[in-house]
Amino acid sequence: MLKLYSFGPAANSMKPLLTLYEKGLPFEKNRLDPAKFEHHTDWFKAINPHGQVPALVDGEHVITESTVICEYLEDEYPTEVSLRPATSYGKAQMRVWTKWVDEYFCWCVSTIGWHRYVGNMVKGLSDAEFEEKVAAIPVIEQQVKWRRAREGFPQDMLDEEMRKIAYSVERLDAHLREHEWLVPEQYTLADICNFAIANGMQVGFAELVNKEATPGLVRWIDQIKARPAVQKMYAEVELEQLGPRD
Amino acid sequence: MLKLYSFGPAANSMKPLLTLYEKGLPFEKNRLDPAKFEHHTDWFKAINPHGQVPALVDGEHVITESTVICEYLEDEYPTEVSLRPATSYGKAQMRVWTKWVDEYFCWCVSTIGWHRYVGNMVKGLSDAEFEEKVAAIPVIEQQVKWRRAREGFPQDMLDEEMRKIAYSVERLDAHLREHEWLVPEQYTLADICNFAIANGMQVGFAELVNKEATPGLVRWIDQIKARPAVQKMYAEVELEQLGPRD
């Protein structure tokens, strides 16, 4: 059976979770706890040497990178529910959106998330405890991000990320006022991958994302949240045990 | 006939160029001149509103983003030469590499390239001329990059990009010492997209990329340069006229 290692239904982890639920594929759910730094443990780095979730195990293969996992599921499991357009041009439109979320939208939202939550998580550690945690992180850029979260991100960086978030929200809303989904006439991985980042902004960035300012974006978020697969995912995945099951 | 708008055989423009040549697909070649800011002209922004090359025109459709164009060509034109692995896992391995070059490797190399070449290109302009050029750039982050190139990039940014370049070169070399291609046993878009950025580093970053320090990387670059399709591309594309043909 497929095994998914994730932080549960939020951000990059939500992309393959939603894809699996939409396609109705059974899988073993392994939730890691970021507050316990479980993704930097030796047992998990034996699965993904980069120490990052999500990771999908399919038999002898490990597939990493959230968007790559979603395309893999479409390639390997051509279920009745297809989350990729049938035409080449539709696929290209989809990939422009999944690329944009990976290269732009997710990073600005992520930095503000780290500023708000991860900082508090690590400020309670002693210097020695913190250095031990950082030493276990295999990706240098992630080490830098943990240090910045502890020290506090520079204000000019936070301002710039907020500018990018406002631009991203405007871009999504402008498109979604005119179109039901990101790619014409079909719910695709473009919607799943952008929803994974956008959902929750009605609360966390309420001054930017609300029915008055961004009616297209809010309509689209609500429409996705009402999907049976999405409701099933939220109902089931939160209850999973932490840590791996062998 | 397919139409490609590009800066010619280097960096992101080289990805679809090489893909088209490897697949033997005929196409109309439209080279834009970055020194003349042709990609920021109104006629080109009517094709790609982001004012960026490469862009592929296929009938009524415009496809943008270099890596997306390469996958589009594989999807739409399943020629005898396939540049994507047949297996889902192979495709996933390929996409981890194409994603990495787009999100990491190309950016650090690009910044140093801008520092070395674009700075000189725009320092000769008057303030008024430069501001006129910048005003025509539709992507804010690109406006920032042009301003930085003119003012000079901060030294700590250049140092950090050089660290990333050294890490990237080591990563590619370590893999290519052990494997003929980036994805096992097949020349794929992973090789094309990484070659597009890595080629030329034997000259521009000779202290990092050379036969002694990175024998795997240099062997792979030479092996790609010897391919008939690559030689044909270099022989033909440099000679193309600048500007669009209607």
Short mmCIF file of C-alpha atoms in Angstrom, two decimals:
data_model
loop_
_atom_site.label_atom_id
_atom_site.label_comp_id
_atom_site.label_asym_id
_atom_site.label_seq_id
_atom_site.Cartn_x
_atom_site.Cartn_y
_atom_site.Cartn_z
CA MET A 1 0.00 0.00 0.00
CA LEU A 2 1.08 3.57 -0.65
CA LYS A 3 2.55 5.31 2.41
CA LEU A 4 2.45 9.08 2.81
CA TYR A 5 4.65 10.91 5.31
CA SER A 6 3.27 14.37 5.97
CA PHE A 7 2.54 17.09 8.52
CA GLY A 8 -1.19 16.62 7.91
CA PRO A 9 -3.67 18.72 5.94
CA ALA A 10 -1.86 22.05 5.51
CA ALA A 11 0.61 23.65 3.10
CA ASN A 12 2.79 21.36 0.96
CA SER A 13 1.69 18.24 2.85
CA MET A 14 -1.89 18.90 1.82
CA LYS A 15 -1.14 18.63 -1.90
CA PRO A 16 -0.61 14.85 -2.06
CA LEU A 17 -3.17 14.28 0.73
CA LEU A 18 -5.88 15.97 -1.32
CA THR A 19 -4.76 14.27 -4.51
CA LEU A 20 -4.97 10.84 -2.85
CA TYR A 21 -8.42 11.61 -1.42
CA GLU A 22 -9.78 13.02 -4.68
CA LYS A 23 -8.56 9.95 -6.56
CA GLY A 24 -9.90 7.60 -3.88
CA LEU A 25 -6.56 5.84 -3.47
CA PRO A 26 -6.05 4.04 -0.16
CA PHE A 27 -2.80 4.88 1.64
CA GLU A 28 -1.11 4.54 4.99
CA LYS A 29 -1.07 7.89 6.77
CA ASN A 30 2.06 8.79 8.69
CA ARG A 31 1.88 12.17 10.36
CA LEU A 32 5.09 13.70 11.60
CA ASP A 33 5.12 16.39 14.27
CA PRO A 34 7.18 19.43 13.24
CA ALA A 35 7.25 20.67 16.86
CA LYS A 36 9.13 17.48 17.74
CA PHE A 37 11.42 17.90 14.70
CA GLU A 38 10.43 14.42 13.59
CA HIS A 39 11.28 15.23 9.96
CA HIS A 40 14.92 15.70 10.98
CA THR A 41 15.24 12.36 12.76
CA ASP A 42 17.54 9.69 11.41
CA TRP A 43 14.66 7.29 10.74
CA PHE A 44 12.94 9.84 8.51
CA LYS A 45 16.14 11.02 6.82
CA ALA A 46 16.64 7.37 5.84
CA ILE A 47 13.42 7.82 3.81
CA ASN A 48 14.06 11.38 2.55
CA PRO A 49 17.67 12.50 3.03
CA HIS A 50 16.53 16.15 2.71
CA GLY A 51 14.49 15.77 5.91
CA GLN A 52 11.39 17.23 4.28
CA VAL A 53 7.76 16.22 4.04
CA PRO A 54 5.74 15.20 2.17
CA ALA A 55 7.31 11.96 0.96
CA LEU A 56 5.45 9.13 -0.73
CA VAL A 57 6.61 5.53 -0.53
CA ASP A 58 5.33 3.29 -3.31
CA GLY A 59 6.89 -0.16 -3.03
CA GLU A 60 10.63 0.24 -3.43
CA HIS A 61 10.40 3.85 -4.59
CA VAL A 62 10.40 7.06 -2.57
CA ILE A 63 8.92 10.10 -4.31
CA THR A 64 9.64 13.56 -2.87
CA GLU A 65 8.59 17.16 -3.61
CA SER A 66 4.88 17.77 -3.16
CA THR A 67 4.05 18.79 -6.73
CA VAL A 68 6.13 15.97 -8.19
CA ILE A 69 4.23 13.51 -5.98
CA CYS A 70 0.90 14.83 -7.30
CA GLU A 71 1.97 14.37 -10.94
CA TYR A 72 3.35 10.92 -10.05
CA LEU A 73 -0.03 9.87 -8.66
CA GLU A 74 -1.68 10.99 -11.91
CA ASP A 75 0.93 9.15 -14.02
CA GLU A 76 0.93 5.93 -12.02
CA TYR A 77 -2.71 5.70 -10.97
CA PRO A 78 -4.97 6.73 -13.85
CA THR A 79 -8.18 6.51 -11.82
CA GLU A 80 -11.56 7.65 -13.09
CA VAL A 81 -10.97 10.97 -11.35
CA SER A 82 -8.35 12.78 -13.38
CA LEU A 83 -6.79 15.89 -11.88
CA ARG A 84 -4.85 16.80 -15.00
CA PRO A 85 -6.45 18.20 -18.17
CA ALA A 86 -6.61 15.85 -21.15
CA THR A 87 -5.07 18.33 -23.59
CA SER A 88 -1.39 19.27 -23.75
CA TYR A 89 -2.25 22.95 -23.57
CA GLY A 90 -4.43 22.32 -20.49
CA LYS A 91 -1.54 20.49 -18.83
CA ALA A 92 0.75 23.41 -19.64
CA GLN A 93 -1.71 25.89 -18.12
CA MET A 94 -1.91 23.69 -15.02
CA ARG A 95 1.87 23.54 -14.71
CA VAL A 96 2.27 27.30 -14.97
CA TRP A 97 0.06 27.54 -11.86
CA THR A 98 1.74 24.69 -9.93
CA LYS A 99 5.14 26.16 -10.77
CA TRP A 100 4.02 29.60 -9.60
CA VAL A 101 2.82 28.33 -6.25
CA ASP A 102 6.08 26.42 -5.72
CA GLU A 103 8.37 29.26 -6.77
CA TYR A 104 6.52 32.31 -5.52
CA PHE A 105 3.25 32.07 -3.60
CA CYS A 106 4.24 29.38 -1.08
CA TRP A 107 7.49 31.11 -0.11
CA CYS A 108 6.05 34.45 0.95
CA VAL A 109 3.23 32.81 2.89
CA SER A 110 5.70 30.36 4.46
CA THR A 111 8.03 33.09 5.74
CA ILE A 112 5.19 34.89 7.51
CA GLY A 113 4.02 31.55 8.94
CA TRP A 114 7.50 30.88 10.29
CA HIS A 115 7.69 34.39 11.68
CA ARG A 116 4.39 33.91 13.53
CA TYR A 117 4.61 30.30 14.71
CA VAL A 118 8.03 28.71 14.39
CA GLY A 119 9.74 31.57 16.21
CA ASN A 120 7.69 30.90 19.34
CA MET A 121 8.29 27.18 18.99
CA VAL A 122 12.07 27.48 19.17
CA LYS A 123 12.48 30.50 21.46
CA GLY A 124 11.85 28.26 24.49
CA LEU A 125 14.88 26.09 23.68
CA SER A 126 18.28 26.69 25.25
CA ASP A 127 21.09 27.62 22.84
CA ALA A 128 22.55 24.13 23.16
CA GLU A 129 19.21 22.45 22.50
CA PHE A 130 18.61 24.70 19.50
CA GLU A 131 22.06 24.06 18.02
CA GLU A 132 21.48 20.32 18.36
CA LYS A 133 18.23 20.67 16.41
CA VAL A 134 19.85 22.79 13.70
CA ALA A 135 22.75 20.35 13.31
CA ALA A 136 20.24 17.63 12.39
CA ILE A 137 18.82 19.66 9.45
CA PRO A 138 20.35 18.46 6.17
CA VAL A 139 19.43 21.46 3.97
CA ILE A 140 21.55 24.57 4.63
CA GLU A 141 18.80 26.99 3.58
CA GLN A 142 16.50 25.36 6.13
CA GLN A 143 19.13 25.80 8.84
CA VAL A 144 19.21 29.50 7.95
CA LYS A 145 15.41 29.69 8.18
CA TRP A 146 15.35 28.09 11.64
CA ARG A 147 18.02 30.55 12.84
CA ARG A 148 16.11 33.49 11.40
CA ALA A 149 12.90 32.28 13.05
CA ARG A 150 14.68 32.17 16.42
CA GLU A 151 16.46 35.53 16.05
CA GLY A 152 13.50 37.21 14.38
CA PHE A 153 13.22 37.86 10.64
CA PRO A 154 14.49 41.30 9.51
CA GLN A 155 11.59 43.77 9.13
CA ASP A 156 12.45 44.58 5.50
CA MET A 157 12.20 40.89 4.65
CA LEU A 158 8.80 40.64 6.36
CA ASP A 159 7.59 43.77 4.51
CA GLU A 160 8.72 42.38 1.17
CA GLU A 161 7.01 39.02 1.82
CA MET A 162 3.78 40.81 2.75
CA ARG A 163 3.98 42.76 -0.53
CA LYS A 164 4.33 39.47 -2.41
CA ILE A 165 1.41 37.96 -0.51
CA ALA A 166 -0.83 40.92 -1.38
CA TYR A 167 0.21 40.62 -5.04
CA SER A 168 -0.41 36.84 -5.03
CA VAL A 169 -3.85 37.21 -3.48
CA GLU A 170 -4.77 39.85 -6.07
CA ARG A 171 -3.55 37.63 -8.90
CA LEU A 172 -5.57 34.61 -7.73
CA ASP A 173 -8.66 36.69 -7.04
CA ALA A 174 -8.57 38.44 -10.42
CA HIS A 175 -8.44 35.05 -12.15
CA LEU A 176 -11.08 33.44 -9.93
CA ARG A 177 -13.58 36.27 -10.39
CA GLU A 178 -13.64 35.35 -14.08
CA HIS A 179 -13.15 31.59 -13.94
CA GLU A 180 -14.54 28.75 -11.83
CA TRP A 181 -11.16 26.99 -11.58
CA LEU A 182 -7.57 28.00 -12.32
CA VAL A 183 -7.50 25.95 -15.53
CA PRO A 184 -10.66 26.39 -17.63
CA GLU A 185 -13.58 24.10 -16.84
CA GLN A 186 -11.79 21.52 -14.72
CA TYR A 187 -10.69 21.06 -11.11
CA THR A 188 -7.00 20.15 -11.39
CA LEU A 189 -3.72 19.93 -9.50
CA ALA A 190 -3.45 23.70 -10.11
CA ASP A 191 -6.41 24.20 -7.74
CA ILE A 192 -5.19 21.62 -5.22
CA CYS A 193 -1.66 23.03 -5.03
CA ASN A 194 -2.81 26.64 -4.72
CA PHE A 195 -5.61 25.80 -2.27
CA ALA A 196 -3.03 24.07 -0.07
CA ILE A 197 -1.35 27.44 0.45
CA ALA A 198 -4.36 29.80 0.17
CA ASN A 199 -6.71 28.02 2.55
CA GLY A 200 -6.58 29.51 6.03
CA MET A 201 -5.66 32.97 4.73
CA GLN A 202 -9.29 34.03 5.40
CA VAL A 203 -8.20 33.81 9.07
CA GLY A 204 -4.43 34.36 9.05
CA PHE A 205 -4.53 37.19 6.51
CA ALA A 206 -8.13 38.34 7.02
CA GLU A 207 -7.29 41.94 6.06
CA LEU A 208 -6.27 40.69 2.60
CA VAL A 209 -8.55 37.70 2.02
CA ASN A 210 -12.24 38.34 2.69
CA LYS A 211 -15.56 38.43 0.84
CA GLU A 212 -15.39 42.14 0.13
CA ALA A 213 -11.79 42.41 -1.06
CA THR A 214 -11.39 39.02 -2.78
CA PRO A 215 -14.80 37.54 -3.60
CA GLY A 216 -13.37 35.30 -6.34
CA LEU A 217 -10.74 33.78 -4.10
CA VAL A 218 -13.12 33.25 -1.17
CA ARG A 219 -15.77 31.66 -3.44
CA TRP A 220 -13.14 29.25 -4.80
CA ILE A 221 -11.81 28.33 -1.34
CA ASP A 222 -15.37 27.65 -0.11
CA GLN A 223 -16.15 25.62 -3.22
CA ILE A 224 -13.09 23.42 -2.70
CA LYS A 225 -13.79 23.01 1.03
CA ALA A 226 -17.29 21.75 0.17
CA ARG A 227 -15.97 18.92 -2.00
CA PRO A 228 -16.65 15.47 -0.50
CA ALA A 229 -13.00 14.39 -0.83
CA VAL A 230 -11.82 17.49 1.01
CA GLN A 231 -14.32 17.00 3.84
CA LYS A 232 -13.33 13.33 4.11
CA MET A 233 -9.66 14.31 4.30
CA TYR A 234 -10.24 16.84 7.09
CA ALA A 235 -12.40 14.36 8.98
CA GLU A 236 -9.87 11.54 8.81
CA VAL A 237 -6.38 12.92 8.72
CA GLU A 238 -6.40 15.05 11.85
CA LEU A 239 -7.09 11.96 13.91
CA GLU A 240 -4.10 10.01 12.73
CA GLN A 241 -1.37 9.00 15.11
CA LEU A 242 1.92 10.80 15.01
CA GLY A 243 5.01 9.01 13.84
CA PRO A 244 5.59 6.12 11.52
CA ARG A 245 3.94 2.77 11.48
CA ASP A 246 5.93 -0.18 10.33
CA MET B 1 4.35 25.94 -37.74
CA LEU B 2 5.58 26.23 -34.16
CA LYS B 3 7.15 29.60 -33.34
CA LEU B 4 9.74 30.00 -30.61
CA TYR B 5 10.66 33.37 -29.16
CA SER B 6 13.99 33.16 -27.35
CA PHE B 7 17.33 34.82 -26.61
CA GLY B 8 19.08 31.99 -28.49
CA PRO B 9 21.05 29.01 -27.19
CA ALA B 10 21.77 29.91 -23.56
CA ALA B 11 20.07 29.62 -20.16
CA ASN B 12 16.28 29.20 -20.07
CA SER B 13 15.92 29.89 -23.80
CA MET B 14 18.10 26.89 -24.54
CA LYS B 15 15.72 24.42 -22.89
CA PRO B 16 12.97 24.48 -25.54
CA LEU B 17 15.53 25.06 -28.32
CA LEU B 18 17.33 21.84 -27.44
CA THR B 19 14.07 19.96 -26.94
CA LEU B 20 12.86 21.01 -30.40
CA TYR B 21 16.17 20.02 -32.02
CA GLU B 22 16.38 16.67 -30.21
CA LYS B 23 12.83 15.85 -31.26
CA GLY B 24 13.46 17.01 -34.83
CA LEU B 25 10.47 19.37 -34.81
CA PRO B 26 10.59 22.22 -37.33
CA PHE B 27 9.92 25.67 -35.90
CA GLU B 28 10.20 29.32 -36.72
CA LYS B 29 13.09 30.87 -34.79
CA ASN B 30 12.58 34.34 -33.41
CA ARG B 31 15.57 35.68 -31.54
CA LEU B 32 15.07 38.68 -29.31
CA ASP B 33 17.97 40.89 -28.27
CA PRO B 34 18.08 41.48 -24.50
CA ALA B 35 20.50 44.39 -24.98
CA LYS B 36 17.76 46.13 -26.97
CA PHE B 37 15.16 45.18 -24.32
CA GLU B 38 13.09 43.58 -27.07
CA HIS B 39 11.35 41.30 -24.56
CA HIS B 40 9.84 44.38 -22.90
CA THR B 41 8.40 45.84 -26.09
CA ASP B 42 4.67 46.09 -26.56
CA TRP B 43 4.66 43.70 -29.51
CA PHE B 44 6.28 40.98 -27.42
CA LYS B 45 4.20 41.69 -24.31
CA ALA B 46 1.17 41.09 -26.53
CA ILE B 47 2.52 37.52 -26.87
CA ASN B 48 3.74 37.05 -23.26
CA PRO B 49 2.39 39.71 -20.88
CA HIS B 50 5.22 38.90 -18.43
CA GLY B 51 7.75 40.11 -21.00
CA GLN B 52 9.86 36.98 -20.62
CA VAL B 53 11.40 34.51 -23.04
CA PRO B 54 11.17 31.74 -24.01
CA ALA B 55 7.61 31.65 -25.31
CA LEU B 56 6.22 29.08 -27.73
CA VAL B 57 3.35 29.83 -30.07
CA ASP B 58 1.47 26.77 -31.30
CA GLY B 59 -1.52 27.83 -33.39
CA GLU B 60 -3.82 29.83 -31.17
CA HIS B 61 -1.96 28.91 -27.96
CA VAL B 62 0.96 30.63 -26.27
CA ILE B 63 2.95 28.46 -23.87
CA THR B 64 5.33 30.15 -21.43
CA GLU B 65 7.87 29.06 -18.79
CA SER B 66 10.81 27.13 -20.24
CA THR B 67 10.28 23.86 -18.38
CA VAL B 68 6.54 23.90 -19.01
CA ILE B 69 7.25 24.36 -22.73
CA CYS B 70 9.55 21.30 -22.72
CA GLU B 71 6.88 19.11 -21.09
CA TYR B 72 4.29 20.53 -23.50
CA LEU B 73 6.41 19.48 -26.48
CA GLU B 74 6.61 15.94 -25.05
CA ASP B 75 2.87 15.86 -24.40
CA GLU B 76 1.79 17.31 -27.75
CA TYR B 77 4.44 15.86 -30.08
CA PRO B 78 5.15 12.25 -29.14
CA THR B 79 7.98 11.83 -31.65
CA GLU B 80 10.22 8.78 -31.81
CA VAL B 81 12.73 10.63 -29.65
CA SER B 82 11.25 10.73 -26.17
CA LEU B 83 12.89 13.00 -23.62
CA ARG B 84 10.77 11.78 -20.72
CA PRO B 85 11.17 8.36 -19.09
CA ALA B 86 8.41 5.85 -19.79
CA THR B 87 7.84 4.98 -16.11
CA SER B 88 6.03 7.17 -13.60
CA TYR B 89 8.95 6.91 -11.19
CA GLY B 90 11.36 7.94 -13.95
CA LYS B 91 9.19 10.95 -14.72
CA ALA B 92 9.18 11.86 -11.02
CA GLN B 93 12.98 11.62 -10.84
CA MET B 94 13.20 13.84 -13.94
CA ARG B 95 10.86 16.42 -12.42
CA VAL B 96 12.83 16.61 -9.17
CA TRP B 97 15.82 17.69 -11.29
CA THR B 98 13.89 20.12 -13.53
CA LYS B 99 12.29 21.64 -10.43
CA TRP B 100 15.66 21.97 -8.74
CA VAL B 101 17.22 23.82 -11.66
CA ASP B 102 14.21 26.19 -11.84
CA GLU B 103 14.03 26.88 -8.12
CA TYR B 104 17.67 26.83 -7.09
CA PHE B 105 20.49 26.30 -9.59
CA CYS B 106 19.37 28.79 -12.27
CA TRP B 107 18.86 31.64 -9.78
CA CYS B 108 22.33 31.70 -8.28
CA VAL B 109 24.00 31.41 -11.68
CA SER B 110 21.67 34.07 -13.07
CA THR B 111 22.49 36.62 -10.37
CA ILE B 112 26.22 36.32 -11.01
CA GLY B 113 25.56 36.59 -14.75
CA TRP B 114 23.58 39.78 -14.20
CA HIS B 115 26.30 41.14 -11.93
CA ARG B 116 28.94 40.52 -14.61
CA TYR B 117 27.13 41.44 -17.80
CA VAL B 118 23.84 43.25 -17.32
CA GLY B 119 25.37 45.84 -15.01
CA ASN B 120 27.73 47.02 -17.77
CA MET B 121 24.88 46.97 -20.27
CA VAL B 122 22.76 49.45 -18.33
CA LYS B 123 25.44 51.63 -16.71
CA GLY B 124 25.86 53.51 -19.99
CA LEU B 125 22.24 54.68 -19.95
CA SER B 126 21.17 58.03 -18.54
CA ASP B 127 18.86 57.93 -15.51
CA ALA B 128 15.93 58.95 -17.69
CA GLU B 129 16.67 56.27 -20.30
CA PHE B 130 17.06 53.65 -17.60
CA GLU B 131 13.80 54.60 -15.88
CA GLU B 132 12.01 54.36 -19.21
CA LYS B 133 13.37 50.83 -19.66
CA VAL B 134 12.38 49.81 -16.14
CA ALA B 135 8.87 51.21 -16.54
CA ALA B 136 8.32 48.82 -19.46
CA ILE B 137 9.10 45.71 -17.34
CA PRO B 138 5.85 44.05 -16.24
CA VAL B 139 7.26 41.86 -13.41
CA ILE B 140 8.18 43.80 -10.26
CA GLU B 141 10.92 41.38 -9.22
CA GLN B 142 12.55 41.87 -12.61
CA GLN B 143 12.41 45.65 -12.15
CA VAL B 144 14.26 45.15 -8.84
CA LYS B 145 16.87 42.97 -10.56
CA TRP B 146 17.52 45.59 -13.26
CA ARG B 147 17.93 48.28 -10.59
CA ARG B 148 20.30 46.08 -8.58
CA ALA B 149 22.34 45.34 -11.70
CA ARG B 150 22.73 49.08 -12.32
CA GLU B 151 23.50 50.02 -8.71
CA GLY B 152 25.64 46.95 -8.10
CA PHE B 153 24.46 43.87 -6.19
CA PRO B 154 25.27 43.90 -2.44
CA GLN B 155 28.43 41.89 -1.71
CA ASP B 156 26.71 39.60 0.81
CA MET B 157 24.17 38.64 -1.86
CA LEU B 158 26.96 37.85 -4.35
CA ASP B 159 28.79 35.79 -1.71
CA GLU B 160 25.67 33.81 -0.90
CA GLU B 161 24.96 33.14 -4.60
CA MET B 162 28.54 31.94 -5.08
CA ARG B 163 28.09 29.55 -2.14
CA LYS B 164 24.96 28.17 -3.78
CA ILE B 165 26.73 27.81 -7.12
CA ALA B 166 29.57 25.84 -5.49
CA TYR B 167 27.04 23.60 -3.75
CA SER B 168 25.07 23.09 -7.00
CA VAL B 169 28.18 22.17 -8.96
CA GLU B 170 29.21 19.67 -6.27
CA ARG B 171 25.74 18.13 -6.29
CA LEU B 172 25.68 17.69 -10.06
CA ASP B 173 29.25 16.39 -10.17
CA ALA B 174 28.68 13.86 -7.38
CA HIS B 175 25.69 12.45 -9.26
CA LEU B 176 27.38 12.48 -12.67
CA ARG B 177 30.49 10.70 -11.44
CA GLU B 178 28.25 7.74 -10.68
CA HIS B 179 25.66 8.01 -13.47
CA GLU B 180 25.78 8.70 -17.20
CA TRP B 181 22.67 10.93 -17.09
CA LEU B 182 20.69 12.61 -14.31
CA VAL B 183 17.86 10.06 -14.57
CA PRO B 184 19.13 6.48 -14.84
CA GLU B 185 19.93 5.20 -18.32
CA GLN B 186 18.20 7.89 -20.39
CA TYR B 187 18.92 11.36 -21.72
CA THR B 188 15.90 13.41 -20.57
CA LEU B 189 14.58 16.91 -19.98
CA ALA B 190 16.46 16.74 -16.67
CA ASP B 191 19.75 16.78 -18.61
CA ILE B 192 18.56 19.41 -21.09
CA CYS B 193 17.31 21.80 -18.40
CA ASN B 194 20.42 21.47 -16.23
CA PHE B 195 22.80 21.62 -19.21
CA ALA B 196 21.13 24.89 -20.26
CA ILE B 197 22.42 26.45 -17.04
CA ALA B 198 25.63 24.47 -16.49
CA ASN B 199 27.13 24.81 -19.97
CA GLY B 200 29.60 27.66 -20.14
CA MET B 201 30.56 27.35 -16.47
CA GLN B 202 33.81 25.68 -17.61
CA VAL B 203 34.71 29.21 -18.77
CA GLY B 204 32.69 31.56 -16.56
CA PHE B 205 33.31 29.60 -13.36
CA ALA B 206 36.52 27.81 -14.37
CA GLU B 207 37.77 27.71 -10.76
CA LEU B 208 34.72 25.58 -9.85
CA VAL B 209 34.04 23.60 -13.02
CA ASN B 210 37.08 21.88 -14.52
CA LYS B 211 38.35 18.38 -15.27
CA GLU B 212 40.21 18.04 -11.97
CA ALA B 213 37.55 19.36 -9.58
CA THR B 214 34.41 18.13 -11.36
CA PRO B 215 35.25 15.32 -13.78
CA GLY B 216 31.68 13.98 -13.76
CA LEU B 217 30.12 17.31 -14.61
CA VAL B 218 32.67 18.11 -17.35
CA ARG B 219 32.28 14.64 -18.92
CA TRP B 220 28.49 15.09 -19.00
CA ILE B 221 28.71 18.62 -20.52
CA ASP B 222 31.10 17.35 -23.22
CA GLN B 223 28.88 14.35 -23.90
CA ILE B 224 25.83 16.58 -24.41
CA LYS B 225 27.77 19.05 -26.58
CA ALA B 226 28.79 16.16 -28.85
CA ARG B 227 25.19 15.17 -29.58
CA PRO B 228 24.18 15.80 -33.21
CA ALA B 229 21.06 17.75 -32.20
CA VAL B 230 23.12 20.06 -29.97
CA GLN B 231 25.70 20.70 -32.67
CA LYS B 232 22.94 21.38 -35.19
CA MET B 233 21.32 23.85 -32.79
CA TYR B 234 24.55 25.79 -32.21
CA ALA B 235 25.27 25.84 -35.94
CA GLU B 236 21.85 27.15 -36.90
CA VAL B 237 20.45 29.29 -34.13
CA GLU B 238 23.25 31.82 -33.74
CA LEU B 239 22.73 32.91 -37.32
CA GLU B 240 19.08 33.78 -36.93
CA GLN B 241 17.91 37.32 -37.40
CA LEU B 242 16.93 39.33 -34.39
CA GLY B 243 13.35 40.32 -33.90
CA PRO B 244 10.08 38.76 -34.90
CA ARG B 245 8.99 37.59 -38.27
CA ASP B 246 5.39 37.88 -39.18
#
